[in-house]
Coordinates of C-alpha atoms and ligand atoms in Angstrom, one line a residue:
X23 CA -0.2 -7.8 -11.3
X24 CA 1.8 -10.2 -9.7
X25 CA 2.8 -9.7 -5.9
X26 CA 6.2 -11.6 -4.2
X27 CA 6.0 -11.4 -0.7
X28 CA 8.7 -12.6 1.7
X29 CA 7.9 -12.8 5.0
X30 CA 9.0 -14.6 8.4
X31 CA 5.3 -14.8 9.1
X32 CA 3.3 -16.4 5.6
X33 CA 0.4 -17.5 7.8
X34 CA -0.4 -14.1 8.8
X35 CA -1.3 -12.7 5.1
X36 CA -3.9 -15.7 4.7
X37 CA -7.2 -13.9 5.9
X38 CA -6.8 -10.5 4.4
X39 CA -6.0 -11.7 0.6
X40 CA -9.1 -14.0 0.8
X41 CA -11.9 -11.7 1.2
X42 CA -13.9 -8.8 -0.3
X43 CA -11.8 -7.0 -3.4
X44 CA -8.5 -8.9 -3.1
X45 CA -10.6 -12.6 -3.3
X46 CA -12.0 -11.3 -6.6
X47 CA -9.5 -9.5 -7.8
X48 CA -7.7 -12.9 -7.5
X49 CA -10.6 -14.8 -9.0
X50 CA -10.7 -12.6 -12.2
X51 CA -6.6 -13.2 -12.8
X52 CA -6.1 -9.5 -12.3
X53 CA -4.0 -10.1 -9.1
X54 CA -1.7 -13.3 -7.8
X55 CA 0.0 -13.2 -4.6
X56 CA 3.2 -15.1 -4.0
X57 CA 3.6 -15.7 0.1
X58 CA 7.8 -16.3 0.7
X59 CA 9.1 -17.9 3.8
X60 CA 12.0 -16.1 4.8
X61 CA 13.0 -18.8 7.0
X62 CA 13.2 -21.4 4.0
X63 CA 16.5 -19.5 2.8
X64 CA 18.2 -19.1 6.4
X65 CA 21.4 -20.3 6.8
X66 CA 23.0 -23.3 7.8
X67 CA 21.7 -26.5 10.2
X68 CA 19.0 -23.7 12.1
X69 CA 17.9 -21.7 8.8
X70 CA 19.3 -18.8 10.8
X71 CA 17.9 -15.7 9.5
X72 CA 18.7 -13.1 12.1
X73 CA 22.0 -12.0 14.0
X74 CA 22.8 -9.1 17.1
X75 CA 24.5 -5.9 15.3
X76 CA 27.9 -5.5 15.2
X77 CA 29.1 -2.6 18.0
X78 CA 26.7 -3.4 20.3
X79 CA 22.9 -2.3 20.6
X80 CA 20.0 -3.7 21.5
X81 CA 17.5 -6.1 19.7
X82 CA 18.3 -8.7 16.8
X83 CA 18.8 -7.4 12.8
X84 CA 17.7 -9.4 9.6
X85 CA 21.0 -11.2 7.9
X86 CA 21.3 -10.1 4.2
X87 CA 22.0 -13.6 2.6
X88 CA 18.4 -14.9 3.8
X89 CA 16.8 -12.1 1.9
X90 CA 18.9 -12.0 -1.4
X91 CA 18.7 -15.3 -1.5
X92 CA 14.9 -15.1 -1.4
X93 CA 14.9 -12.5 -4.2
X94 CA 17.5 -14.1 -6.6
X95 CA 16.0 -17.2 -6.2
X96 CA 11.6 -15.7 -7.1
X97 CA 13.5 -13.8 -9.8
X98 CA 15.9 -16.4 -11.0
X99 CA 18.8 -14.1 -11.3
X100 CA 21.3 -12.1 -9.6
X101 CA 20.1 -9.1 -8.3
X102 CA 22.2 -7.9 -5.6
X103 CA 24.5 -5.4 -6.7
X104 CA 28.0 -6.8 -5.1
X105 CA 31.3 -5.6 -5.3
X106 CA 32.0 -7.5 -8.9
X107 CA 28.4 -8.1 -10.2
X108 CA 26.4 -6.1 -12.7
X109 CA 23.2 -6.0 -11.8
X110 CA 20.7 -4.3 -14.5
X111 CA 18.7 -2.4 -12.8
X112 CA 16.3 -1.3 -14.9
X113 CA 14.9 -4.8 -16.0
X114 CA 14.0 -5.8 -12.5
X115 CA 10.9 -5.1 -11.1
X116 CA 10.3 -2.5 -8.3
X117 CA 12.2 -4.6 -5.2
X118 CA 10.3 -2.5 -1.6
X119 CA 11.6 -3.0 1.6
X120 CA 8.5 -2.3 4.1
X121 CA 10.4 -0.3 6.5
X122 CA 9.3 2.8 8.9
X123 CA 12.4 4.7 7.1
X124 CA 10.7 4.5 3.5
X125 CA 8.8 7.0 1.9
X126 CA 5.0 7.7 3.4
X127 CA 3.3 5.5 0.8
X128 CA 0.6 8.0 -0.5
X129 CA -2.5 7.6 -3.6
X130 CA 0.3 8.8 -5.9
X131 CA 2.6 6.2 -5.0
X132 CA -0.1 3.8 -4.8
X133 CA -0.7 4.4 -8.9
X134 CA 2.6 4.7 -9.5
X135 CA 3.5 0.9 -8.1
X136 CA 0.0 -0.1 -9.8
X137 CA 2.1 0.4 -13.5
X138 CA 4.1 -2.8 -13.0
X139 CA 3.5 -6.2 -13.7
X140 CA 5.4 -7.0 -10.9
X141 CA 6.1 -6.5 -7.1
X142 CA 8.6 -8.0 -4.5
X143 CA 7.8 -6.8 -1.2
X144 CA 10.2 -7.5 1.7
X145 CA 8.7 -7.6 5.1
X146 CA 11.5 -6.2 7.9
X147 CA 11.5 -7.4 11.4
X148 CA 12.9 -6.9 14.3
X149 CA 14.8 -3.9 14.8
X150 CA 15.6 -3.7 11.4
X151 CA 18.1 -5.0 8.6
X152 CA 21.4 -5.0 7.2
X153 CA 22.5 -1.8 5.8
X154 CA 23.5 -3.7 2.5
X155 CA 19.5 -5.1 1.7
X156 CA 18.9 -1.4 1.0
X157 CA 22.2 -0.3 -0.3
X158 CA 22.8 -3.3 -3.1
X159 CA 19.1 -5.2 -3.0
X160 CA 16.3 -2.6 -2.8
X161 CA 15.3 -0.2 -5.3
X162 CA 12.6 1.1 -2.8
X163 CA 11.7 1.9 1.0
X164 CA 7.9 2.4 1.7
X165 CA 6.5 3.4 4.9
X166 CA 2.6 3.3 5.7
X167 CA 3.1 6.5 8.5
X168 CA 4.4 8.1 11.4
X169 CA 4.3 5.0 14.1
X170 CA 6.0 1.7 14.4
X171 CA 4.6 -1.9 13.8
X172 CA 6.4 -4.5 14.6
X173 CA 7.5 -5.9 11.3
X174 CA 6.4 -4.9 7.8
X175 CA 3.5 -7.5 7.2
X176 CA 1.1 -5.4 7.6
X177 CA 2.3 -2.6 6.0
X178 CA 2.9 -4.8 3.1
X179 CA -1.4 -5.9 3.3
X180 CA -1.7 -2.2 3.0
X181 CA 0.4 -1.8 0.1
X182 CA -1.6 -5.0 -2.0
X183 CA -5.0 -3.8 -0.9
X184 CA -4.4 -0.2 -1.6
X185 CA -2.6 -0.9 -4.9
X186 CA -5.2 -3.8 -6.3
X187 CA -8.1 -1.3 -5.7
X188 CA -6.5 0.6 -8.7
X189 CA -6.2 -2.3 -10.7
X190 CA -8.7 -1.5 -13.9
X191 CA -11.7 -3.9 -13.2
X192 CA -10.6 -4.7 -9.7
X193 CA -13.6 -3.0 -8.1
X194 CA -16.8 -4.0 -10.3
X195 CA -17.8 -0.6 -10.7
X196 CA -15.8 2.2 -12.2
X197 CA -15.8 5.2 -10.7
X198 CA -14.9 4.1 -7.3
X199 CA -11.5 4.7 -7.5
X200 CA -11.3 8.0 -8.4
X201 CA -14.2 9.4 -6.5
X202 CA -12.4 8.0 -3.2
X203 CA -10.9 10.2 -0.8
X204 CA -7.2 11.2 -1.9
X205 CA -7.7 10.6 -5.2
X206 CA -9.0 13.5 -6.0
X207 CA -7.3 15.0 -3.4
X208 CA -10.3 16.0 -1.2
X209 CA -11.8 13.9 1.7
X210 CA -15.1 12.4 0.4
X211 CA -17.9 14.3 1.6
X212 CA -21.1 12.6 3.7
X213 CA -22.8 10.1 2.4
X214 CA -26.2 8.9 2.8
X215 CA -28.6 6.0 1.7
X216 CA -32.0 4.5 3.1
X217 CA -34.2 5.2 4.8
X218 CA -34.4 9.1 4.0
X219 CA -35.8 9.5 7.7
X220 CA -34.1 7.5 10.7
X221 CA -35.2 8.5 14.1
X222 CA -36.2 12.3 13.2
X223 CA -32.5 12.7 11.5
X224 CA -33.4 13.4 7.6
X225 CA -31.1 12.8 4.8
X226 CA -30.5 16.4 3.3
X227 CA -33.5 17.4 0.4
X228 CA -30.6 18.1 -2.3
X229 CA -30.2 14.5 -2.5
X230 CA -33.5 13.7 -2.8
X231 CA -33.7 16.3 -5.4
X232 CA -33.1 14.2 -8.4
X233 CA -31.1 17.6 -9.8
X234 CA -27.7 16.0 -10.8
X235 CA -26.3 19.6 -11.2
X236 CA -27.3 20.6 -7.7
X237 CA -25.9 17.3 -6.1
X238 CA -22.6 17.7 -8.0
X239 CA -22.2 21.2 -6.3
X240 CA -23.5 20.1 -3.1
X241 CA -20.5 17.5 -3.3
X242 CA -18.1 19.6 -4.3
X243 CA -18.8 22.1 -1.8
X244 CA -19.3 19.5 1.3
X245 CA -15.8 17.6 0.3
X246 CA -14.2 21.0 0.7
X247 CA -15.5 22.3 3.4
X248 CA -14.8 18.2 5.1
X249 CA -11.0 18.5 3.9
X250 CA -10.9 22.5 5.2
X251 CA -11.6 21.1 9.0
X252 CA -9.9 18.1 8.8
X253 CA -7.2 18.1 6.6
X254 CA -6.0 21.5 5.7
X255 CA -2.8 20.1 4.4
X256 CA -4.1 18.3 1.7
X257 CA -5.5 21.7 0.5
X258 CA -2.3 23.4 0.6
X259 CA -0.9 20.6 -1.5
X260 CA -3.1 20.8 -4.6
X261 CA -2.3 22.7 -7.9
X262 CA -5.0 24.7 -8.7
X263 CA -6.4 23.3 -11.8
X264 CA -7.6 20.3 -9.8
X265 CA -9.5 22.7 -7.6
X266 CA -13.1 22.5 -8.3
X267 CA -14.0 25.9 -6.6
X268 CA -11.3 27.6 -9.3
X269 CA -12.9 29.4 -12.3
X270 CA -16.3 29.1 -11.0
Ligands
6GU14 CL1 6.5 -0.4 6.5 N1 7.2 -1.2 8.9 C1 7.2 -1.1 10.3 N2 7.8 -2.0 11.0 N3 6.6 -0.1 10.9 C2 5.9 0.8 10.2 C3 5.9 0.7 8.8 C4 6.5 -0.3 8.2 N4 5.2 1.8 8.3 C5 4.8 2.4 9.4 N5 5.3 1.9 10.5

């Protein structure tokens, strides 16, 4: 997977992709990350890349020719779909504007941008960008939920770490991924490791049991009973045939 970010604000991605999963998911080749600075394709004398919004309102928007320029120039090709250019479409890969207005970004999404070789991710600012970057530039709007940042950089971290953790290989260990909460659907249930006794509070006997069978249900029924109190919602979402407690 290979990751185009452009950004006003390059420096602020450094810490984040250089520890824990991303650093070795970037060691093993599985994941490279290509940082963007917006302001390198301003325009004119000042590398302007911003501009008040015509009609009058408050707060600065992102010019478009910055940010095409950017993309055309990664991709090496035009992609903006003008007035008289064809753009094909389907032979670019997935172009995101991070953007409050996109779609919530949820585990499904997540897998579903984890199929492509390839990512360009646009980090908005300011109080937001020209209507014509997601008319004729985008082909997608992610959001990360229900509040505002103020720009899409970290919104975009979110996206890379959520999506790299999906990457086959990416973890170390295998079943991670689909044991986490969401992917299933469920909240994970508690968890528990050593020492079996801290200050008089005792890890629970059924996982001391060494009976796989008993611990399976024990999950089961604990992840369900978690997602009941705190997230009802996702329980109303699921299709019965992934519910564990069906047919039982
Ligand atoms: Cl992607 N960008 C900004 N600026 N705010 C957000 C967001 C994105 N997702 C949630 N809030």
């Amino acid at each position: 997977m290979h990751i185009d970010i452009i950004t006003l604000f390059p420096h602020m991605f450094q810490g984040p992709f250089e520890e824990g999963i991303l650093r070795r998911a970037r060691e093993k080749g599985l994941l490279s990350i290509a940082l963007h600075d917006l302001r390198a394709f301003g325009v004119g004398k000042h590398r302007q890349v911003d501009d008040v919004p015509y009609g009058g309102a408050p707060g600065m928007l992102l010019r478009p020719e910055p940010i095409v320029a950017a993309v055309e120039s990664i991709l090496d090709r035009p992609v903006f779909r003008g007035a008289d250019t064809a753009v094909e479409v389907e032979t670019l890969p997935p172009i995101i504007l991070l953007t409050p207005q996109g779609r919530p970004l949820t585990q499904a999404v997540v897998k579903e941008l984890a199929r492509h070789d390839r990512l360009v991710l646009i980090c908005g600012r300011y109080e937001g960008v020209d209507e014509r970057v997601r008319e004729f530039l985008v082909t997608d709007e992610i959001s990360i939920g229900d509040y505002v940042l103020s720009g899409g950089e970290l919104a975009a971290m979110v996206l890379v770490d959520a999506v790299t953790r999906v990457l086959p290989g990416a973890l170390g260990y295998e079943r991670g991924a689909e044991e986490d909460s969401f992917a299933s659907g469920l909240l994970e249930g508690p968890q528990y490791t050593r020492p079996p006794e801290f200050r008089g509070r005792q890890v629970p006997d059924v996982l001391l049991s060494g009976h796989h069978e008993r611990i399976a249900a024990w999950r089961r029924d604990q992840a369900l009973k978690r997602t009941r109190e705190r997230r009802p919602d996702l329980l109303e979402k699921r299709t019965s045939s992934e519910d564990p407690s069906s047919g039982e």
